[in-house]
Coordinates of C-alpha atoms and ligand atoms in Angstrom, one line a residue:
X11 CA 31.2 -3.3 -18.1
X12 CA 27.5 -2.5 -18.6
X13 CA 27.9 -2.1 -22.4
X14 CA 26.5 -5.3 -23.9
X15 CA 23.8 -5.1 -26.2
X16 CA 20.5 -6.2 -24.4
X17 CA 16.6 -6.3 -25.5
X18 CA 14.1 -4.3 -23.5
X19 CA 10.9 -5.0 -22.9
X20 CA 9.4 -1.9 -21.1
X21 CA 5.9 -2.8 -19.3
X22 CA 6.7 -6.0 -20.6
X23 CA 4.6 -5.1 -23.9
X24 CA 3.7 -8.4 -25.5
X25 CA 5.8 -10.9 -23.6
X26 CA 4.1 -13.7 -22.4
X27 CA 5.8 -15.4 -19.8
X28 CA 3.9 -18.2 -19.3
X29 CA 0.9 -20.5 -20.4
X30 CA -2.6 -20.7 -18.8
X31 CA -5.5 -22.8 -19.1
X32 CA -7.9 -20.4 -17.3
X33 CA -8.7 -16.9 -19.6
X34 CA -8.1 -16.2 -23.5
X35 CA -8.1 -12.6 -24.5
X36 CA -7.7 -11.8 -28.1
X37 CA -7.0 -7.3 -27.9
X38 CA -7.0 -7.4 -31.5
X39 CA -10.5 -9.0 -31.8
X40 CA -12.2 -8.1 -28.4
X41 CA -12.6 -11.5 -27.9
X42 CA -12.6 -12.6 -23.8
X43 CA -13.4 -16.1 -22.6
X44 CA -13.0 -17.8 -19.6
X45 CA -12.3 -21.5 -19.9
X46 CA -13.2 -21.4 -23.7
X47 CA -17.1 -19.7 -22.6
X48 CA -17.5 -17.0 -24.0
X49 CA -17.5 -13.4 -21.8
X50 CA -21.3 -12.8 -23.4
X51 CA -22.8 -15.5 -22.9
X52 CA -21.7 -16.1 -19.1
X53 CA -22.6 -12.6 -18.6
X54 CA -26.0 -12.9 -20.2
X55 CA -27.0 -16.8 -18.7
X56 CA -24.5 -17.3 -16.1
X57 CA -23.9 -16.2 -12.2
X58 CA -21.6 -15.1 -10.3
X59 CA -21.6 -18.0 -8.0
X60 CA -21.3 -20.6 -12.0
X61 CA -19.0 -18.5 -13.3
X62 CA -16.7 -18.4 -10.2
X63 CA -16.8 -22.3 -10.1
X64 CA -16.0 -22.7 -13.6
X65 CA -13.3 -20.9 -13.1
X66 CA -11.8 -22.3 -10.3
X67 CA -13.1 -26.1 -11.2
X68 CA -12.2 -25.7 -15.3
X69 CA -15.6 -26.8 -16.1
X70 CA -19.3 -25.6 -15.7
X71 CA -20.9 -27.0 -12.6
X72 CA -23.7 -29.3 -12.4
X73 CA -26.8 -28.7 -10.2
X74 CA -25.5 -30.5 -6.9
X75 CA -21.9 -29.6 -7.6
X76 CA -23.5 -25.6 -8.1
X77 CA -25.6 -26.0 -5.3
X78 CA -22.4 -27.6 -2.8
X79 CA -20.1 -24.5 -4.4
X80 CA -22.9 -22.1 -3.2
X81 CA -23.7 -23.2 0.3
X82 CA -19.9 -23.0 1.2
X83 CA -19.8 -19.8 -0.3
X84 CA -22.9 -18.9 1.6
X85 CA -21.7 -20.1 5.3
X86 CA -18.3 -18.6 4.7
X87 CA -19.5 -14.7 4.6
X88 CA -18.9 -14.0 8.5
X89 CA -15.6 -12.2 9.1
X90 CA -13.7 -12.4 12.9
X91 CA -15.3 -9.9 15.7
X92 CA -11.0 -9.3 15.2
X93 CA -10.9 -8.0 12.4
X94 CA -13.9 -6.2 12.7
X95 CA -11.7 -4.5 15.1
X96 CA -8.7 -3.6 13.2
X97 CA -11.5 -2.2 10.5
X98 CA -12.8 0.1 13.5
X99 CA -9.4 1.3 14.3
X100 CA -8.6 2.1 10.6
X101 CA -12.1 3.4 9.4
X102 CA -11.5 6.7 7.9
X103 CA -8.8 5.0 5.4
X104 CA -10.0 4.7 2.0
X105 CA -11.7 1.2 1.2
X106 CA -8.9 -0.3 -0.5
X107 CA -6.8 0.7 1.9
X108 CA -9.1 -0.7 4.4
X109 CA -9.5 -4.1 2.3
X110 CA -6.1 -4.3 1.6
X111 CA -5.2 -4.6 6.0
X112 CA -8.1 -6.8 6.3
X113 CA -7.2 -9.5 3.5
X114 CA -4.2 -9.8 5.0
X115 CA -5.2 -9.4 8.9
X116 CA -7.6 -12.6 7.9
X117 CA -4.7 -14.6 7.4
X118 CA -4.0 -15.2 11.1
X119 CA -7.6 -16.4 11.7
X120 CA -8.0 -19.1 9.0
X121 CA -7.3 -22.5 10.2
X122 CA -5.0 -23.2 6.4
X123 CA -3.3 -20.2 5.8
X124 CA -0.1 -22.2 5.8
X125 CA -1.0 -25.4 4.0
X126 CA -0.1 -24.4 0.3
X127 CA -1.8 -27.7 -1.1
X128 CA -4.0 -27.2 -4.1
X129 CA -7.3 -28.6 -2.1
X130 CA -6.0 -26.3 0.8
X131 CA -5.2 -23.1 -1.5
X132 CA -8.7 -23.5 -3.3
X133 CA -10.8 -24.0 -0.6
X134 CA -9.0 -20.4 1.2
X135 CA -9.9 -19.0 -2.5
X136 CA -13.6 -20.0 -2.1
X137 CA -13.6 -18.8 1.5
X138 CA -11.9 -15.3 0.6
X139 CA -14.8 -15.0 -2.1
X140 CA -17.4 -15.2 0.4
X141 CA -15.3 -12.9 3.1
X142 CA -14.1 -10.0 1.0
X143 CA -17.6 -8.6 0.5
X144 CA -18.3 -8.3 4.2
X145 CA -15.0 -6.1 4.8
X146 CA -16.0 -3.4 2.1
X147 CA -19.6 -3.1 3.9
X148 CA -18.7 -3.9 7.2
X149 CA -16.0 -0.9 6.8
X150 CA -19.1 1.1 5.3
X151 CA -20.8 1.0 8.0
X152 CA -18.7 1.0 10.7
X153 CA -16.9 4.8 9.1
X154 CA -20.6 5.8 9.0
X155 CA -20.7 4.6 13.0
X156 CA -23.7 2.1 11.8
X157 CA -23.2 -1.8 13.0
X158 CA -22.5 -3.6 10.2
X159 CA -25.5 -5.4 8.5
X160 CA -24.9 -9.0 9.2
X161 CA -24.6 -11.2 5.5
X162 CA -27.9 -13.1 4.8
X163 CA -27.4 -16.8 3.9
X164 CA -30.4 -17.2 2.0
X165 CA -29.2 -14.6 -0.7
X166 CA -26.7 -14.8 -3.7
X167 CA -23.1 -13.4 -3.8
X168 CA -24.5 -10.2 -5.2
X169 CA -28.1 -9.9 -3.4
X170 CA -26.2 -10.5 -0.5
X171 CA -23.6 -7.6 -1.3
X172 CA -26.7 -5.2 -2.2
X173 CA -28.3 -6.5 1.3
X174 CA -25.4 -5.7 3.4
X175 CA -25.2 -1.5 1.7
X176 CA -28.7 -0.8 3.9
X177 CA -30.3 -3.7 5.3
X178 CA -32.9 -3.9 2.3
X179 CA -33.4 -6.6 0.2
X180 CA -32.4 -5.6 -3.6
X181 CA -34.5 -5.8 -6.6
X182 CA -34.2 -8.6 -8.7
X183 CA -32.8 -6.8 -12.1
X184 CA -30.8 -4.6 -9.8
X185 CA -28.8 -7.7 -8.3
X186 CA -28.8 -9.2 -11.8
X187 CA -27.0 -6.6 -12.7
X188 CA -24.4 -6.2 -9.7
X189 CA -24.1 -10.4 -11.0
X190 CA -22.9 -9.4 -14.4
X191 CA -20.4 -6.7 -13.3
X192 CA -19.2 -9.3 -10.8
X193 CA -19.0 -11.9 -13.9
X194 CA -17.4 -9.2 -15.9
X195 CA -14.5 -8.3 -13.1
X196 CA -13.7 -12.2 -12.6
X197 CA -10.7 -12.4 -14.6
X198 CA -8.9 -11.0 -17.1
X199 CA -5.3 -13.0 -18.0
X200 CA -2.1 -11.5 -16.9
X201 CA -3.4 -7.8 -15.9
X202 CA -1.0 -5.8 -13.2
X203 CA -2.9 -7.7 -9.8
X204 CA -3.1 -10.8 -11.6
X205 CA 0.8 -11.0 -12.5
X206 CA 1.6 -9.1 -8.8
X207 CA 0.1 -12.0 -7.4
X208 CA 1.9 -14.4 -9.3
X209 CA 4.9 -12.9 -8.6
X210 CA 3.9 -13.3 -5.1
X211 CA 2.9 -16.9 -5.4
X212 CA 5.9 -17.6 -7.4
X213 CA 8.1 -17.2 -3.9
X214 CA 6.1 -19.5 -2.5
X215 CA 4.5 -16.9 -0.1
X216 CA 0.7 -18.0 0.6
X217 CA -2.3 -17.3 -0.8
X218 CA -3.5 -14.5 1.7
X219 CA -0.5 -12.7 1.0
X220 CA -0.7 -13.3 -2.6
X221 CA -4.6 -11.7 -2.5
X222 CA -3.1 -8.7 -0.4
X223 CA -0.1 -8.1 -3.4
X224 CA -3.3 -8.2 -6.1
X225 CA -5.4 -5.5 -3.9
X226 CA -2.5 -3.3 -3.6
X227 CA -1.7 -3.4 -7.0
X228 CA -5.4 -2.9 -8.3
X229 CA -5.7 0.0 -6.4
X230 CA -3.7 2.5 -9.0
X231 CA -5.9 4.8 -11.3
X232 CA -4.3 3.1 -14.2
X233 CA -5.9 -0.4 -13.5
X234 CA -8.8 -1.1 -10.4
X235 CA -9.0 2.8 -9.9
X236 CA -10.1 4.2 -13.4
X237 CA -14.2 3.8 -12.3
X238 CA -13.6 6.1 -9.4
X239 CA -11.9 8.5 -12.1
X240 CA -14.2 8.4 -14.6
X241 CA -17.2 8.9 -11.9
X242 CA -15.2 12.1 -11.3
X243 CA -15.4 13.4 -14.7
X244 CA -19.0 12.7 -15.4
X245 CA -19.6 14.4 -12.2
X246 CA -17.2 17.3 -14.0
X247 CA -19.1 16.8 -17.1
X248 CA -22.2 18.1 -16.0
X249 CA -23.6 17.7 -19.1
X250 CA -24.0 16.1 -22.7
X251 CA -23.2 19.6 -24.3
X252 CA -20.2 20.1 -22.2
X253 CA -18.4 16.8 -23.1
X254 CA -17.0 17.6 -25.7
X255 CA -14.9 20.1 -25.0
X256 CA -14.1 18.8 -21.8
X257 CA -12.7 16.0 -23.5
X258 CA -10.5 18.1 -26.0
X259 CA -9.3 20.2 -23.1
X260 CA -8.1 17.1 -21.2
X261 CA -6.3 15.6 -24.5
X262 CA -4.5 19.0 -24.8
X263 CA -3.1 18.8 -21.5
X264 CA -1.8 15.2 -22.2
X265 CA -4.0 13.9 -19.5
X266 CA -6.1 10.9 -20.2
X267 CA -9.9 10.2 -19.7
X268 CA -10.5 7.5 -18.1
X269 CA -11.9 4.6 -18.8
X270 CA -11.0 4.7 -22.3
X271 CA -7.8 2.9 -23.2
X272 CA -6.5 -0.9 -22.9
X273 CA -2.8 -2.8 -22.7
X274 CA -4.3 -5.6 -24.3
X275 CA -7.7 -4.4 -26.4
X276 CA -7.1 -2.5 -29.5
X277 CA -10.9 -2.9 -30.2
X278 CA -13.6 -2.2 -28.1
X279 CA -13.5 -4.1 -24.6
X280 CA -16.0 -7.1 -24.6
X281 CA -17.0 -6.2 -21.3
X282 CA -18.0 -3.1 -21.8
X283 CA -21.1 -3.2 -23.9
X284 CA -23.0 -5.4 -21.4
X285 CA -22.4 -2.8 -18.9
X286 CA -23.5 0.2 -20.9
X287 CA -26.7 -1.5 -21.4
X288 CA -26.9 -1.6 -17.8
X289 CA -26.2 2.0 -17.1
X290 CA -29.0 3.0 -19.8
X291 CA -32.0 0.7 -18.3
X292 CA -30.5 1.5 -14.8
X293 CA -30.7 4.9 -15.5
X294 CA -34.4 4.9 -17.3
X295 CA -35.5 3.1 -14.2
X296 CA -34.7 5.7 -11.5
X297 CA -35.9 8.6 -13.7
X298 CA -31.7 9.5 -13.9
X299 CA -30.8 9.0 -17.9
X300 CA -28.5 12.1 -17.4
X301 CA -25.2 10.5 -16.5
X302 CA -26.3 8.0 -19.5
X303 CA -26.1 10.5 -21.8
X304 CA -23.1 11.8 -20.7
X305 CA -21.3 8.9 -21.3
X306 CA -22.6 8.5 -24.8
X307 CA -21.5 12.0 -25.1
X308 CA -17.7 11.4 -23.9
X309 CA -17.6 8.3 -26.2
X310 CA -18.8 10.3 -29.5
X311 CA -16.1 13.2 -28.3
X312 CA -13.2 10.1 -28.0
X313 CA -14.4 8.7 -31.4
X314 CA -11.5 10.1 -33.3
X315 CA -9.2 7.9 -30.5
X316 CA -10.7 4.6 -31.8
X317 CA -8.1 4.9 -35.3
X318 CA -5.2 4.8 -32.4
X319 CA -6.9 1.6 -30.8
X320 CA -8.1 3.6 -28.0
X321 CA -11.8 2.7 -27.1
X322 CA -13.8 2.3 -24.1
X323 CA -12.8 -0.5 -21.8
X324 CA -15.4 -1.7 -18.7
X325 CA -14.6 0.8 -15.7
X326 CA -16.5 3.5 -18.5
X327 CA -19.5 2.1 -17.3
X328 CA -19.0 0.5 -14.5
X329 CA -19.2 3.8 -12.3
X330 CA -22.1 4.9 -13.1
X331 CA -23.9 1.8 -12.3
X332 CA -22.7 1.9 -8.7
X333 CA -23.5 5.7 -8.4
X334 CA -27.0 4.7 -9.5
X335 CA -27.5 1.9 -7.1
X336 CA -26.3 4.5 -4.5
X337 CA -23.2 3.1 -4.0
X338 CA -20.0 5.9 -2.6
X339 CA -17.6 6.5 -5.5
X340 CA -14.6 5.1 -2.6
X341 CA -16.3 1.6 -3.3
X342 CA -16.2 1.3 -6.4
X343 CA -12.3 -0.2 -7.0
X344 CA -13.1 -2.4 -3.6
X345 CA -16.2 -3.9 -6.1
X346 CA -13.8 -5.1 -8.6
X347 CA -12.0 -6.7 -6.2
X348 CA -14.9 -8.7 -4.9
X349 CA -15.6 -10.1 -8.6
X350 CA -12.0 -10.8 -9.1
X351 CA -10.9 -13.2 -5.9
X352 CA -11.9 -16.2 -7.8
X353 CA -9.7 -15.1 -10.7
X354 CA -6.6 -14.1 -8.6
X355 CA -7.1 -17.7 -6.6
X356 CA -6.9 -19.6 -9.8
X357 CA -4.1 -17.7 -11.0
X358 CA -2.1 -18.2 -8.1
X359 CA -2.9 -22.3 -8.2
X360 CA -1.9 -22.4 -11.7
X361 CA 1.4 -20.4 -10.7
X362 CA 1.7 -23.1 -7.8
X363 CA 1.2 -26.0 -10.3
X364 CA 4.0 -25.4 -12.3
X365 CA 6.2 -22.8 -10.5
X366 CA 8.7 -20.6 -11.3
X367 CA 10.6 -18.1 -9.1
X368 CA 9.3 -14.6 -11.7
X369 CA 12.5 -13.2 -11.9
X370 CA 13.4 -10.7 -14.3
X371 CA 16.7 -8.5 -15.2
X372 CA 17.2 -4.7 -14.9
X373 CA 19.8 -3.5 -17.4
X374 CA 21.8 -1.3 -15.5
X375 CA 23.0 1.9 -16.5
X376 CA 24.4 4.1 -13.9
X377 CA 28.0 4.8 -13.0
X378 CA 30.9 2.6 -12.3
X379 CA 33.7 2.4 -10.0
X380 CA 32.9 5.5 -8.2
X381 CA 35.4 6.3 -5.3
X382 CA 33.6 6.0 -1.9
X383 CA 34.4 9.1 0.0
X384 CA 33.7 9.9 4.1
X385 CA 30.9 11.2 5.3
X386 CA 32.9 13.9 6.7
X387 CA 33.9 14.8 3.5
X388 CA 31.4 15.0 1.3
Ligands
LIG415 N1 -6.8 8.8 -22.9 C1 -6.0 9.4 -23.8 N2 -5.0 8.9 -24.4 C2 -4.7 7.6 -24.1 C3 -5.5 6.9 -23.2 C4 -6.6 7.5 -22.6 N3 -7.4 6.9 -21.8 N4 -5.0 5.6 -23.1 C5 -3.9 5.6 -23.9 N5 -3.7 6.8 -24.5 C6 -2.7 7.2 -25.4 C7 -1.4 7.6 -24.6 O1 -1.4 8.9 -24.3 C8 -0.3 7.2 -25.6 O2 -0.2 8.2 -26.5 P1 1.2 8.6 -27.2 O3 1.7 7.3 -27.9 O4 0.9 9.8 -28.0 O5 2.1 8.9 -26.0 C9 -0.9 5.9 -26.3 O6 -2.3 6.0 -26.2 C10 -0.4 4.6 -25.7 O7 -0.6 4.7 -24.3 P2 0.1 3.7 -23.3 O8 0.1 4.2 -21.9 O9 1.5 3.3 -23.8 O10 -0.8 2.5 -23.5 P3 -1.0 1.3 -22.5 O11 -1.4 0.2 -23.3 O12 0.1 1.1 -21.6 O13 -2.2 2.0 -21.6 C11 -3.8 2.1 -19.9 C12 -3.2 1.3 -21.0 C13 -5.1 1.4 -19.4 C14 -2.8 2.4 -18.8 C15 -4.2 3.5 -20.6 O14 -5.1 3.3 -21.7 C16 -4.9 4.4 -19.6 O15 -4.2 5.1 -18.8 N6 -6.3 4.5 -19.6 C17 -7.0 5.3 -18.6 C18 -7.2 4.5 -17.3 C19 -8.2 3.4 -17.5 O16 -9.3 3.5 -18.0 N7 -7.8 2.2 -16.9 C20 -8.7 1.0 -16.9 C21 -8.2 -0.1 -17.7 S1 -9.5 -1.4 -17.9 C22 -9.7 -2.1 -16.4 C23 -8.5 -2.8 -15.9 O17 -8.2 -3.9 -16.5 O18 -7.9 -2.4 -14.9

């Protein structure tokens, strides 16, 4: 009993367990496309709002089918005064905790949370996409007791997010570059969330509750959370001069610095680059280089690391950004969760397409047979 010889696949490390149409990821290479485009060059001439159709669709919009995809996405942004509510009642949570009770609070307000259709299922992805946004900064106001600035239909997806931090229209290379990140975060193949929401989907629960199981998982320092963390130690950092041995001191402990590091990439993650070119202007701009610099200086002090396939992977870069754009460090896993709706909805539909209960084995190897004794006398 419990002796036969069985395989384990910890983590699941290089098992895939099913095929996708949606995002190719080559670790070896740092190669990442969505739909067979390549990461770099929707991050350099696509926009949130493209990118988010292509996914969902298969194929890059045209002009009316772009503009149609945009004005739903634009009319969809308002949240229920209900759930506005619940956000009140919960408001000194932290965000993802917050997001996480909202996702799934929306659920009893849309008019298809039931119907599990593909039309039905995409069009609740779409409107989830538009709504998600409006929790974090709703919530961001309301813990700071301001009203929530109402979203602005005549901004984009990420002017619009920008708009609703203070009421101010953004600049336009500063929402260019809230675009990319967004771009950057929309999918990424069978990551934790994603394959938690398949999971989810793959009992035929909905998609709210699907969206709620990716949140909750994305949440963890180890996936969603590492830009927070890695805000922390540039913070700890203080300076270029200091990184080094701040790095060595964490690598002697066994700890890990974060934002370095990937499952799948064993070369440098394709996301990253665009970003750090974003930190560096971003940086120049509002007469701030330093936290630049201290990146650079963390990334020479991990250079050792790359021989072991450890390199710098996007939330390196990402924090910084939102620090600069005077974002709280709290929002910055809720962000990624905002780019990555549209690839958690289209994972879940092609889970739905071709389902599969995900049901894996645990190979047990505890005790046997053991001899139940009273409570009185044990
Ligand atoms: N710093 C120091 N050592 C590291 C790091 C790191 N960031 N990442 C991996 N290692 C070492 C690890 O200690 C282990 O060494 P050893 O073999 O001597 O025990 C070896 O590399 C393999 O680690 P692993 O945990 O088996 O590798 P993994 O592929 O499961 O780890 C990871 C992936 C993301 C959990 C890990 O790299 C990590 O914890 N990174 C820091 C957190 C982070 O930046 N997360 C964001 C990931 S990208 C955004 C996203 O998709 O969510």
């Amino acid at each position: 009993m419990g002796d036969e010889k069985v395989n384990i696949h910890r983590g699941l490390v290089g098992i895939h367990f099913d095929r996708t149409q949606t995002t190719y990821i080559n670790g070896k290479q740092g190669i990442l496309e969505y739909r067979g485009y390549s990461i770099h060059d929707l991050a350099e001439k696509s926009t949130f709002e493209e990118t988010a159709y292509l996914l969902l669709h298969g194929n890059l919009p045209n002009k009316a089918q772009l503009d149609e995809f945009d004005k739903i996405l634009r009319s969809s942004r308002k949240i229920p005064s209900k759930v506005l509510k619940i956000i009140e009642t919960i408001k000194s949570a932290h965000p993802m905790d917050v997001l996480r009770t909202a996702v799934s609070a929306l659920s009893a307000f849309d008019k298809e949370t039931d119907d599990k259709s593909y039309e039905a299922t995409l069009r609740k992805g779409i409107r989830l996409t538009a709504q998600v946004p409006t929790i974090v900064m709703s919530h961001n106001a309301i813990r700071q007791n301001k009203k929530p600035v109402t979203p602005n239909p005549e901004l984009s997806h990420a002017a619009n997010f920008l708009y609703m931090l203070d009421g101010s229209i953004p600049p336009e290379n500063t929402t260019k570059l809230m675009d990319k990140d967004f771009i950057l975060h929309a999918d990424h193949g069978s990551n934790a969330s994603a394959f938690a929401a398949r999971v989810c989907a793959g009992t035929q629960a909905d998609l709210h509750s699907a969206i709620t199981t990716g949140i909750s998982v994305l949440s963890g320092p180890s996936h969603g959370g590492a830009a927070e963390n890695v805000m922390k130690m540039v913070k700890e950092v203080r300076s270029p001069e200091k990184a080094k041995d701040y790095v060595t001191n964490l690598l002697r402990n066994k700890e890990r610095v974060m934002g370095f590091g990937h499952r799948v990439y064993k070369a440098e993650d394709p996301r990253a680059g665009h970003l750090k070119e974003g930190v560096e202007a971003l940086g120049k701009e509002k007469g701030d280089p330093g936290w630049y610099e201290i990146l650079v200086a963390v990334m020479d002090a991990m250079k050792p690391y790359q021989r072991r396939g450890i390199h710098v992977n996007v939330d390196f870069f990402a924090g910084v950004i939102y620090h600069l754009l005077g974002i709280p460090t709290d929002l910055f896993v809720p962000i990624f969760a905002i780019g990555r709706i549209p690839g958690w909805t289209i994972q879940v539909l092609e889970q739905y397409e071709h389902n599969i209960l995900l049901r894996p084995l645990l190979h047990y190897t505890g005790e046997h047979e053991k001899q139940y004794i009273s409570i009185e006398k044990r």
